[in-house]
mmCIF file of C-alpha atoms and ligand atoms in Angstrom:
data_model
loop_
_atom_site.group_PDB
_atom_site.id
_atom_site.type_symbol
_atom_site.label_atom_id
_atom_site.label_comp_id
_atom_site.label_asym_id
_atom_site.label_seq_id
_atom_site.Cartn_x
_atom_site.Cartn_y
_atom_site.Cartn_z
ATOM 1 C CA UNK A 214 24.204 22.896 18.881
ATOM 2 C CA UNK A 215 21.302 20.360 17.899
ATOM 3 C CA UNK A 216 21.556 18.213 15.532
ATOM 4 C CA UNK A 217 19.641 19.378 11.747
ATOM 5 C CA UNK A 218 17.485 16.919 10.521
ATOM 6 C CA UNK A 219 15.185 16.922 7.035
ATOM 7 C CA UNK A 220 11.413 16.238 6.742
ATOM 8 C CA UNK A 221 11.027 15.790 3.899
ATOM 9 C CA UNK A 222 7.267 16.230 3.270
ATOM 10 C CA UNK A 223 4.568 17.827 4.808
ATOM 11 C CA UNK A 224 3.552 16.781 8.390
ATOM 12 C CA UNK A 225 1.203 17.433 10.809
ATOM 13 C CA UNK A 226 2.546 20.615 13.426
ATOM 14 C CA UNK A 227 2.560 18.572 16.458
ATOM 15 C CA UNK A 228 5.287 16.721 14.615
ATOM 16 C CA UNK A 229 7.612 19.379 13.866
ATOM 17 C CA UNK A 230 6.887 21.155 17.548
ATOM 18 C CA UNK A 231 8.042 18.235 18.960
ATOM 19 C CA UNK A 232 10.874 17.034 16.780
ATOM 20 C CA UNK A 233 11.770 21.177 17.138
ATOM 21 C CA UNK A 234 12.900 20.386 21.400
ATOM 22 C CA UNK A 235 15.714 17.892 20.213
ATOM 23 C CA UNK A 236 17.099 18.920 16.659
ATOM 24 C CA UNK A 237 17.272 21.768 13.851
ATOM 25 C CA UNK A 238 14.616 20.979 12.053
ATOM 26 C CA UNK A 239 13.987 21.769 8.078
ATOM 27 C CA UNK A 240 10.460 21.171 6.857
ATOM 28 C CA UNK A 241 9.889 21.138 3.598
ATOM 29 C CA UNK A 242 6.071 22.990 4.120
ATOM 30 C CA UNK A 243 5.526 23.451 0.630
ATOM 31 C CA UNK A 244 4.887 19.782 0.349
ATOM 32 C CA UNK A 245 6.344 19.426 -3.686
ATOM 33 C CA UNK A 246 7.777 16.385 -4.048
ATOM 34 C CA UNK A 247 11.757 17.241 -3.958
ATOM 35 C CA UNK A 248 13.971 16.391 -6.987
ATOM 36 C CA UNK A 249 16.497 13.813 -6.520
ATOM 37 C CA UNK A 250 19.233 17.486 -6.411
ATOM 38 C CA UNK A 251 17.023 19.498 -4.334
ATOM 39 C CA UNK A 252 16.793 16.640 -1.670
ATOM 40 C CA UNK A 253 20.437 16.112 -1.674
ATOM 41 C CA UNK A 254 21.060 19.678 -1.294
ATOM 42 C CA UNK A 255 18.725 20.075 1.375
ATOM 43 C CA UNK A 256 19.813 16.618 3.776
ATOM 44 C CA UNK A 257 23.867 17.533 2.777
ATOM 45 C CA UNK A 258 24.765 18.633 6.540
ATOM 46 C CA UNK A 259 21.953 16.613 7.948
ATOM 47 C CA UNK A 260 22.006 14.120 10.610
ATOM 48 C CA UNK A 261 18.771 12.186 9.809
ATOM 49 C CA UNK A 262 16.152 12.798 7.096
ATOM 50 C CA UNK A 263 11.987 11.609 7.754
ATOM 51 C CA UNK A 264 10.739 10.763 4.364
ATOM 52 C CA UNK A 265 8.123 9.592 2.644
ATOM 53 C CA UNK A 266 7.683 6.712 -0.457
ATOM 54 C CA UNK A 267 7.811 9.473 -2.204
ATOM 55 C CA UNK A 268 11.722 9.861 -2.191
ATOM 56 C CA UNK A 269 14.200 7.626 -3.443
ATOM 57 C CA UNK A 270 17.363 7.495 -0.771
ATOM 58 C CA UNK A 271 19.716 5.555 -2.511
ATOM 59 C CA UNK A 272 23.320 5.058 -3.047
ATOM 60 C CA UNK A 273 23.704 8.425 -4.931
ATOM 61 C CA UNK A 274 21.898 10.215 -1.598
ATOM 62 C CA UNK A 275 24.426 8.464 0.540
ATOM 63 C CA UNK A 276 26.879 9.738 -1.583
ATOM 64 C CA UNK A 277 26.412 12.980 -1.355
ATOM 65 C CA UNK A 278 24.913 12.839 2.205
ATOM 66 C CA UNK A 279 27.735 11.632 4.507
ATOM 67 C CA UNK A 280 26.368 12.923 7.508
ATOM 68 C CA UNK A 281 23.055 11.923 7.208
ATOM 69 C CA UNK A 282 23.232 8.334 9.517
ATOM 70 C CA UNK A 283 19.287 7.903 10.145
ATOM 71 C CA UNK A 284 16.926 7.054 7.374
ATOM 72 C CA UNK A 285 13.356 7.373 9.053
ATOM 73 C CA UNK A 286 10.502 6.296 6.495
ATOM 74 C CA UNK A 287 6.849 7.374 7.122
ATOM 75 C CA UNK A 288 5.813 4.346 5.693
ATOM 76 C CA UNK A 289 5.584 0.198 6.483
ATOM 77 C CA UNK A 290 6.721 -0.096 2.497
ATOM 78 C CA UNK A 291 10.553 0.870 2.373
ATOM 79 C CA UNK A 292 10.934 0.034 -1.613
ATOM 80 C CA UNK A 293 12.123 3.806 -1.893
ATOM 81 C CA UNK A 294 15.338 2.779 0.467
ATOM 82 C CA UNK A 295 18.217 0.884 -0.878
ATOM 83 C CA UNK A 296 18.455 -0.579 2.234
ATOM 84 C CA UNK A 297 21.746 -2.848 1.513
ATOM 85 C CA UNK A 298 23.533 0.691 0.750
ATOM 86 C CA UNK A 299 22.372 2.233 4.258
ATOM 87 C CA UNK A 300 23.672 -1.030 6.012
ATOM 88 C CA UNK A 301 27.021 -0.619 4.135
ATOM 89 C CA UNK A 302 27.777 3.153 5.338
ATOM 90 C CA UNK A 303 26.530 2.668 8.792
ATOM 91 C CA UNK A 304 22.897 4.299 8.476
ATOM 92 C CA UNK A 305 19.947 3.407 10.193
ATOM 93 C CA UNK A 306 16.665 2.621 8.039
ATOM 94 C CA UNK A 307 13.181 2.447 9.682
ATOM 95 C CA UNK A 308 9.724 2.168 8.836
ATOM 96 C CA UNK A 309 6.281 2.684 11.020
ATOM 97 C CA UNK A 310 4.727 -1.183 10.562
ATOM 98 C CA UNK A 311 2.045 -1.734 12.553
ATOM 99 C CA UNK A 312 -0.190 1.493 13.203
ATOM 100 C CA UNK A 313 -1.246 1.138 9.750
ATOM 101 C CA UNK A 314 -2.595 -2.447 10.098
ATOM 102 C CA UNK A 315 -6.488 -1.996 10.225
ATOM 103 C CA UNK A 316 -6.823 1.105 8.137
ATOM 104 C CA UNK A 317 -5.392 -0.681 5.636
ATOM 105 C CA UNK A 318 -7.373 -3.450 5.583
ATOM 106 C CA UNK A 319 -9.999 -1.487 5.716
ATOM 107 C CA UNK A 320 -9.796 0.076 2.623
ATOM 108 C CA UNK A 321 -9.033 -2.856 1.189
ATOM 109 C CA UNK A 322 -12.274 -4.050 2.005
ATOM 110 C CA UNK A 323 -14.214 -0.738 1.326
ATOM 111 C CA UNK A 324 -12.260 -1.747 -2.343
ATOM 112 C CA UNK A 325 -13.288 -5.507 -2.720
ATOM 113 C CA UNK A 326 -16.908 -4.136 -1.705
ATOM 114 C CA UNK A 327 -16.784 -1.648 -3.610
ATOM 115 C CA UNK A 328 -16.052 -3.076 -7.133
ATOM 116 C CA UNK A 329 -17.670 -6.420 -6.257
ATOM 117 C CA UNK A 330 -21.075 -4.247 -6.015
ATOM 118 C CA UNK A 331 -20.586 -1.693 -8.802
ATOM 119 C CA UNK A 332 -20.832 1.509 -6.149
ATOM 120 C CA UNK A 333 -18.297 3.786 -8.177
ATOM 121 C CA UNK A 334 -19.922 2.900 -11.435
ATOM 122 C CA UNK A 335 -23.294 2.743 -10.442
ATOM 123 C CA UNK A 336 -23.030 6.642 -8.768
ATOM 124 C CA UNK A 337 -21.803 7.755 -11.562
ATOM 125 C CA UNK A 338 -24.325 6.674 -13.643
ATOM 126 C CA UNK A 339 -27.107 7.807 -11.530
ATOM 127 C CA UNK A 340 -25.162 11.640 -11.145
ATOM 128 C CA UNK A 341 -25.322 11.560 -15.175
ATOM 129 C CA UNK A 342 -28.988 11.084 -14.720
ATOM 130 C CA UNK A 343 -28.616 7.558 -16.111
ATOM 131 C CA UNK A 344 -30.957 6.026 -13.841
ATOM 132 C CA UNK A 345 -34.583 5.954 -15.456
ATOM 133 C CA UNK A 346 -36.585 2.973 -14.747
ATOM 134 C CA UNK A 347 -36.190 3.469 -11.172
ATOM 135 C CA UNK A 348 -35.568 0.105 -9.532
ATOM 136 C CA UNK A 349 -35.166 -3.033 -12.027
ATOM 137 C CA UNK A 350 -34.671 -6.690 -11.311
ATOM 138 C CA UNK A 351 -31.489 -7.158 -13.852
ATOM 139 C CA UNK A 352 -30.293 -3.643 -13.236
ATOM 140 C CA UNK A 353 -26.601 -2.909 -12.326
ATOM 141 C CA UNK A 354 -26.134 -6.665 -11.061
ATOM 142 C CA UNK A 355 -22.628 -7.450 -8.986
ATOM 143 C CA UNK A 356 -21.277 -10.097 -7.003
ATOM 144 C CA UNK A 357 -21.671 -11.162 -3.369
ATOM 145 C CA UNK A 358 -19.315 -10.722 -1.226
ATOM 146 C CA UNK A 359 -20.740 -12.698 1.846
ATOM 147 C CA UNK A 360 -19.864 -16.517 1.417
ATOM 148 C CA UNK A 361 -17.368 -16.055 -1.216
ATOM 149 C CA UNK A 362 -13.769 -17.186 -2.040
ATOM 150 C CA UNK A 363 -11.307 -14.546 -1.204
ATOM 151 C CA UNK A 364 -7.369 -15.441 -1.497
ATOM 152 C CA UNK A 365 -5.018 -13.760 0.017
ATOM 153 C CA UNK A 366 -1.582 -13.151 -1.259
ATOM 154 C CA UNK A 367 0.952 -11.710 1.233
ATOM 155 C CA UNK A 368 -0.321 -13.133 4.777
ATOM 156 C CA UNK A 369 1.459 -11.003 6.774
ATOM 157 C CA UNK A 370 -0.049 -8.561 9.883
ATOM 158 C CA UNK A 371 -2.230 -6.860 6.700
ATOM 159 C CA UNK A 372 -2.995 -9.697 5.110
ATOM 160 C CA UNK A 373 -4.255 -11.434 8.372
ATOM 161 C CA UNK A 374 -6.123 -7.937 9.456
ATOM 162 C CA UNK A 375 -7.844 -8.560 5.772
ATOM 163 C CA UNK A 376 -8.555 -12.062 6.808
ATOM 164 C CA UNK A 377 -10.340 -10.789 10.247
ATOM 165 C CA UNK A 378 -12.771 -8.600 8.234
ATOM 166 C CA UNK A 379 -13.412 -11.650 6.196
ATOM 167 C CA UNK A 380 -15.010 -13.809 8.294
ATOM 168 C CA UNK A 381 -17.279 -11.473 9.438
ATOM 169 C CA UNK A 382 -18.848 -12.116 5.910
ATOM 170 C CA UNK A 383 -18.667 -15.276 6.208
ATOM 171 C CA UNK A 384 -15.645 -16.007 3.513
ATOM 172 C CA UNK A 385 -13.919 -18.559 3.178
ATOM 173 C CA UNK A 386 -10.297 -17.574 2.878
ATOM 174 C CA UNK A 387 -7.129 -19.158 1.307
ATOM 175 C CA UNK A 388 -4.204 -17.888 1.109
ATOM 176 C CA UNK A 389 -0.138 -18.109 0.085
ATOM 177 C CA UNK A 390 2.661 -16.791 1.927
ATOM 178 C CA UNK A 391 6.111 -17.758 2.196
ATOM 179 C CA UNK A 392 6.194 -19.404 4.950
ATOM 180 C CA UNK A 393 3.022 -20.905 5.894
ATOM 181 C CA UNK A 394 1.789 -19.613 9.357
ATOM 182 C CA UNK A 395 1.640 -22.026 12.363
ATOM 183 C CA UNK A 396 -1.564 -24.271 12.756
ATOM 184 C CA UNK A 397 -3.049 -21.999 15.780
ATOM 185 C CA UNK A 398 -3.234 -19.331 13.961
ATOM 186 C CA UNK A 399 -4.385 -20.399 10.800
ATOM 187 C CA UNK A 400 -7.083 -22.038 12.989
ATOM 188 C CA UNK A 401 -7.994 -18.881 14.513
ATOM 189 C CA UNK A 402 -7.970 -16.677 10.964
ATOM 190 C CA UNK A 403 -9.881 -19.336 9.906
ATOM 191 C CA UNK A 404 -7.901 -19.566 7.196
ATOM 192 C CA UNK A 405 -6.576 -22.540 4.759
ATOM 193 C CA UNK A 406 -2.630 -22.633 2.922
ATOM 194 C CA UNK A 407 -3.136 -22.594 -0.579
ATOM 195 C CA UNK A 408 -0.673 -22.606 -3.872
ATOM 196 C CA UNK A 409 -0.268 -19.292 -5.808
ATOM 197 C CA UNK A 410 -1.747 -21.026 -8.906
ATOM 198 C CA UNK A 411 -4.564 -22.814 -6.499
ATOM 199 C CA UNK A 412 -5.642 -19.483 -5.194
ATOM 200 C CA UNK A 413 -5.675 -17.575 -8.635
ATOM 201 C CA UNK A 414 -7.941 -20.447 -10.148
ATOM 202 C CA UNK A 415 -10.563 -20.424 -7.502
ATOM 203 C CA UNK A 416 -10.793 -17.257 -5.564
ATOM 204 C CA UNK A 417 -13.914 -14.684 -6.061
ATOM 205 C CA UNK A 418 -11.395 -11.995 -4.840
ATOM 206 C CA UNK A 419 -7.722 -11.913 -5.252
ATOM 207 C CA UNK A 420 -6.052 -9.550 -2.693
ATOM 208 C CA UNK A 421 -2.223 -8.949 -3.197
ATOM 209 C CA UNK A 422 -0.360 -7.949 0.614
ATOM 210 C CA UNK A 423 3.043 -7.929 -0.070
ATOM 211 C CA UNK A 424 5.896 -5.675 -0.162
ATOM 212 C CA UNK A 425 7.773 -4.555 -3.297
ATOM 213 C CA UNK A 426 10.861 -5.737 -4.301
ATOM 214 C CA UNK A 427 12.814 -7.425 -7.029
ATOM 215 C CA UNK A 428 10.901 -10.779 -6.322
ATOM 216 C CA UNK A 429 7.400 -9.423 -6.269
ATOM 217 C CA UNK A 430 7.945 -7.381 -9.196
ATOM 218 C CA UNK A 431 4.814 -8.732 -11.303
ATOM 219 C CA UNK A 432 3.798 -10.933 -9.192
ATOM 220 C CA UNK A 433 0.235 -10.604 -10.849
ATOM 221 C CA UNK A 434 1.648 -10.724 -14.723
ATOM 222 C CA UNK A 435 -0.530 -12.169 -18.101
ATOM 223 C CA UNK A 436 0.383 -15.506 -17.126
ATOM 224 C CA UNK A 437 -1.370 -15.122 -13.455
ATOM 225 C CA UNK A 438 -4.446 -12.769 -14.735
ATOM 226 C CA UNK A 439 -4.925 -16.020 -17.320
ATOM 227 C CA UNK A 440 -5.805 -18.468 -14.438
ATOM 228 C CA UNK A 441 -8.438 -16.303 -12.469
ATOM 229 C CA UNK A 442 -11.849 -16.771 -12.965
ATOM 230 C CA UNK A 443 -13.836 -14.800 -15.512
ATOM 231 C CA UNK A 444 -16.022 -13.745 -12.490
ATOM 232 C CA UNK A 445 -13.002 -12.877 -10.478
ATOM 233 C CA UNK A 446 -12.218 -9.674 -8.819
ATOM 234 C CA UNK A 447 -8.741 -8.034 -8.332
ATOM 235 C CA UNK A 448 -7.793 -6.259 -5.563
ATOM 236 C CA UNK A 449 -4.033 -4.240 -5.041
ATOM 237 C CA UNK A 450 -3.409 -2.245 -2.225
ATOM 238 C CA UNK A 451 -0.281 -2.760 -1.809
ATOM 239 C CA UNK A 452 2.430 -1.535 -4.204
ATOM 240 C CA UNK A 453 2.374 -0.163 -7.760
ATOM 241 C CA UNK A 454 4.518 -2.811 -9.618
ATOM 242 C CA UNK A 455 3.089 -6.077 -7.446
ATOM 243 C CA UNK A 456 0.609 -6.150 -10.419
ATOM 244 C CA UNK A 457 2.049 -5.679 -14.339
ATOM 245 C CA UNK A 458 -0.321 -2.854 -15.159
ATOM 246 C CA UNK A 459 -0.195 -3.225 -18.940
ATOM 247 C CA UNK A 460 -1.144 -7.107 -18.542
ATOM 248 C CA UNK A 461 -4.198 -6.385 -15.991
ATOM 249 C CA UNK A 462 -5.776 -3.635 -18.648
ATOM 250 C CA UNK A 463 -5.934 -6.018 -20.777
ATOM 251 C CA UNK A 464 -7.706 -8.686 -18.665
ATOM 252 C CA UNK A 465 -10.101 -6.011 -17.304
ATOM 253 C CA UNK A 466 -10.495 -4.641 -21.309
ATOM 254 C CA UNK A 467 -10.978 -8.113 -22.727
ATOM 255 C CA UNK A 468 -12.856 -9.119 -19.482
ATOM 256 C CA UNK A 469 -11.093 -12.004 -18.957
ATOM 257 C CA UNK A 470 -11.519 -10.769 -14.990
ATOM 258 C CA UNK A 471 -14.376 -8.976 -14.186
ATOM 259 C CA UNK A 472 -12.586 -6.159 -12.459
ATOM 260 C CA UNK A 473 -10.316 -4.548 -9.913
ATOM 261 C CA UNK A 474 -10.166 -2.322 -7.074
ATOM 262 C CA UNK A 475 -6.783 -0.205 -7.013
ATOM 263 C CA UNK A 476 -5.216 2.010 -4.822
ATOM 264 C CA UNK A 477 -1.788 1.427 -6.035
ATOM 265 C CA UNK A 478 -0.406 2.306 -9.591
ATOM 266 C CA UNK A 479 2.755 1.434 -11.622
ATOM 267 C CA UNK A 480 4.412 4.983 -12.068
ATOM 268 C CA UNK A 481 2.154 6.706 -9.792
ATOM 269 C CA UNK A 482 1.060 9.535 -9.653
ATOM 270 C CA UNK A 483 1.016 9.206 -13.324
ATOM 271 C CA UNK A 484 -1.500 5.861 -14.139
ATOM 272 C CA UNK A 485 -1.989 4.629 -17.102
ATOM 273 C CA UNK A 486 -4.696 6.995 -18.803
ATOM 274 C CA UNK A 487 -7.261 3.491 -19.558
ATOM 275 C CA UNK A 488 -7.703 2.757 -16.575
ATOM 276 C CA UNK A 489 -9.595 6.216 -16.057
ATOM 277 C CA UNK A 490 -11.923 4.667 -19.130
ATOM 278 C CA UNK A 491 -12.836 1.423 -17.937
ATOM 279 C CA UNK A 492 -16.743 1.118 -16.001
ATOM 280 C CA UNK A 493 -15.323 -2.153 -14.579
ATOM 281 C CA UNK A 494 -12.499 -0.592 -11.658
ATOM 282 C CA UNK A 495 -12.571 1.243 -8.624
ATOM 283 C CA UNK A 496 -9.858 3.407 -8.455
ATOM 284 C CA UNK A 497 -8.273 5.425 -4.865
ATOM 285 C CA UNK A 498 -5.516 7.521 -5.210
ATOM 286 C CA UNK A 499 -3.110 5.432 -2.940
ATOM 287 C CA UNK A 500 -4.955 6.299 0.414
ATOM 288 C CA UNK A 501 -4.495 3.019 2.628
ATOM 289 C CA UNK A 502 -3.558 4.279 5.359
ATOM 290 C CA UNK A 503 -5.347 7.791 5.153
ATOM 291 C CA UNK A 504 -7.250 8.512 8.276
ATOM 292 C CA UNK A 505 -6.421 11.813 10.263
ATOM 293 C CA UNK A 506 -5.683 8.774 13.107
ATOM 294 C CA UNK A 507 -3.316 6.340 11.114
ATOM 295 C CA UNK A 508 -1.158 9.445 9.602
ATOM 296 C CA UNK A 509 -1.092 10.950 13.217
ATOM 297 C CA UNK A 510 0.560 7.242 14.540
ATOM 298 C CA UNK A 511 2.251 7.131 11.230
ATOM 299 C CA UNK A 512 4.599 9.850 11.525
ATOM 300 C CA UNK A 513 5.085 9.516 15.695
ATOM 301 C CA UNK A 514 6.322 6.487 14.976
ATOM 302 C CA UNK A 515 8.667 7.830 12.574
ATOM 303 C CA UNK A 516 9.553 10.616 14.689
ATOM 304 C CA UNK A 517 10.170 8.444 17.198
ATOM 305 C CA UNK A 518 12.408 6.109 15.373
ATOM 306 C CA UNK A 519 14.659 8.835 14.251
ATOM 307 C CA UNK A 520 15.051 10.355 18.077
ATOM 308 C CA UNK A 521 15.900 7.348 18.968
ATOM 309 C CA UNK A 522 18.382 6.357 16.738
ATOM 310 C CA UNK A 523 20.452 10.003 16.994
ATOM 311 C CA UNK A 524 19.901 9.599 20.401
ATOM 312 C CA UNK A 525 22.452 6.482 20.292
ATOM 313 C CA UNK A 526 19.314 3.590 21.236
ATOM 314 C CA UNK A 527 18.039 1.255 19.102
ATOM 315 C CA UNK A 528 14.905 2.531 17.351
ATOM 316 C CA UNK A 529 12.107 0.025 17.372
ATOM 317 C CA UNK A 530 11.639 -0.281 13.731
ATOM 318 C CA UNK A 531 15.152 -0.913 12.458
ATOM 319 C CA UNK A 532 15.209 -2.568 9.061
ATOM 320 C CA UNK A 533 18.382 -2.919 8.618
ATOM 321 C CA UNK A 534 18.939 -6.460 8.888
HETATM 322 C C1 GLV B 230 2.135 3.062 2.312
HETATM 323 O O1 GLV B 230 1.959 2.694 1.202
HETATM 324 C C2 GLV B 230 3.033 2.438 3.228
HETATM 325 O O2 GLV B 230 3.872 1.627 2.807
HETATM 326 O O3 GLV B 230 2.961 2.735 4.425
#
């Protein structure tokens, strides 16, 4: 008898046809986010479960999982995982890092660009037919983007796939990170080590790359938002709860910053309603890594991972540690 395994959200058909040769496979087609019940009920006699950010496999899904020994995450973030609880019964966590590299940074860019040059804003007001004078010299005026300051926080593969992009425009980057990367390849990026507090007072653009977790839990609070530039532009696209919402609608409100480009939300799906009010954001509905392309490599990866690991082998992205 194969083995039954969960996916827990929609993928592509390919997918399932192929994850369909080795195991039992229930898809959940309907694509509705499960409840925390309705995904324990549905992984109870499972062997492994492919899931999304979008559930929370902790030690209450352990619990009530037992069989389940293969966590596979269609996702680099793995904030959704209590990984220390998986290590403890035996289960193996992964996560598809990697594939998701440059399409992130790209829309990180296609962010920074757009709210540094008002494109969001500036549609809008030409689709409400605000646009009368035709073409006026002090009209709808941004910020460059070529030559500018941009710091990067979180220097990891993203964060140095963000850096790449930069000096195309000529940029000059800083940026912090743990542990500072080795002199080649800070020579190579281009790129200089900077303080937290050094990088939040002089940057143009702020870009936050790092993962969630108790330690970057408002990383970007009041007290950070207070030493960036009135000029300065924010930039998250990397986990809702890296920035304190509440603290960065007020900055944006009291334009203390002069705005932000977000494509990741405290309590997502469910943003705070003022940031829907405010001319001075660019807003994406967490889409980072949402090509047809990425996706596709996304949830191989994953698929791969868990065949793998039921198989008995080491999948390539364990995170267990
Ligand atoms: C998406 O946010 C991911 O972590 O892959």
């Amino acid at each position: 008898m194969k083995p039954r395994i969960l996916i827990s959200r929609q993928v592509f058909p390919q997918i399932v046809s192929d994850l369909s040769a080795h195991f039992e496979v229930d898809h959940n087609e309907s694509d509705d986010i499960l409840s925390a019940d309705a995904l324990r009920v549905r992984a109870a006699d499972c062997a492994a479960v492919m899931c999304c950010l979008t559930e929370k496999i902790d030690a209450a899904f352990f619990d009530a999982c037992p069989t389940v020994k293969v966590v596979s995450n269609i996702a680099v973030g793995f904030n959704n995982i209590d990984v220390a609880e998986a290590s403890k019964r035996g289960v193996m966590a992964t996560n598809t890092p990697g594939v998701l590299d440059d399409t992130t940074a790209d829309l990180t860019f296609a962010l920074l660009m757009a709210t540094a040059r008002r494109i969001t804003e500036t549609e809008a007001r030409l689709r409400r037919g605000e646009w009368k004078k035709g073409f006026a010299l002090q009209q709808w005026l941004g910020a460059d983007v070529h030559h500018a300051k941009l710091g990067i926080i979180g220097m990891g593969r993203i964060g140095q796939t963000i850096a790449r992009r930069a000096s195309g425009f000529d940029m000059q980057v800083s940026y912090y990170n743990r542990k500072q990367l080795d002199a080649a390849t800070e020579a190579k990026l281009n790129v200089s080590y900077a303080s937290k507090e050094a990088i939040l007072r002089e940057s143009d653009f702020v870009v936050v790359m790092v993962p969630y977790s108790k330690d970057t839990h408002h990383l970007i609070g009041a007290a950070e938002l207070a030493l960036m530039k009135p000029s300065a532009i924010f930039i998250n696209t990397a986990r809702g709860g890296v920035a304190d919402d509440i603290a960065l609608l007020a900055a944006l409100k009291e334009k203390r910053i002069a705005g932000a480009g977000l494509d990741v939300f405290e309590n997502e799906p469910a943003l705070h309603p003022d940031f829907l009010s405010l001319d001075n954001v660019v807003l994406t509905p967490h889409i980072g890594s949402a090509t047809q392309a990425t996706r596709m490599n996304m949830a191989k990866l994953a698929a791969l991972n868990l065949t793998l690991a039921l198989q008995g082998q080491r999948p390539p992205n364990l995170i267990n540690p």
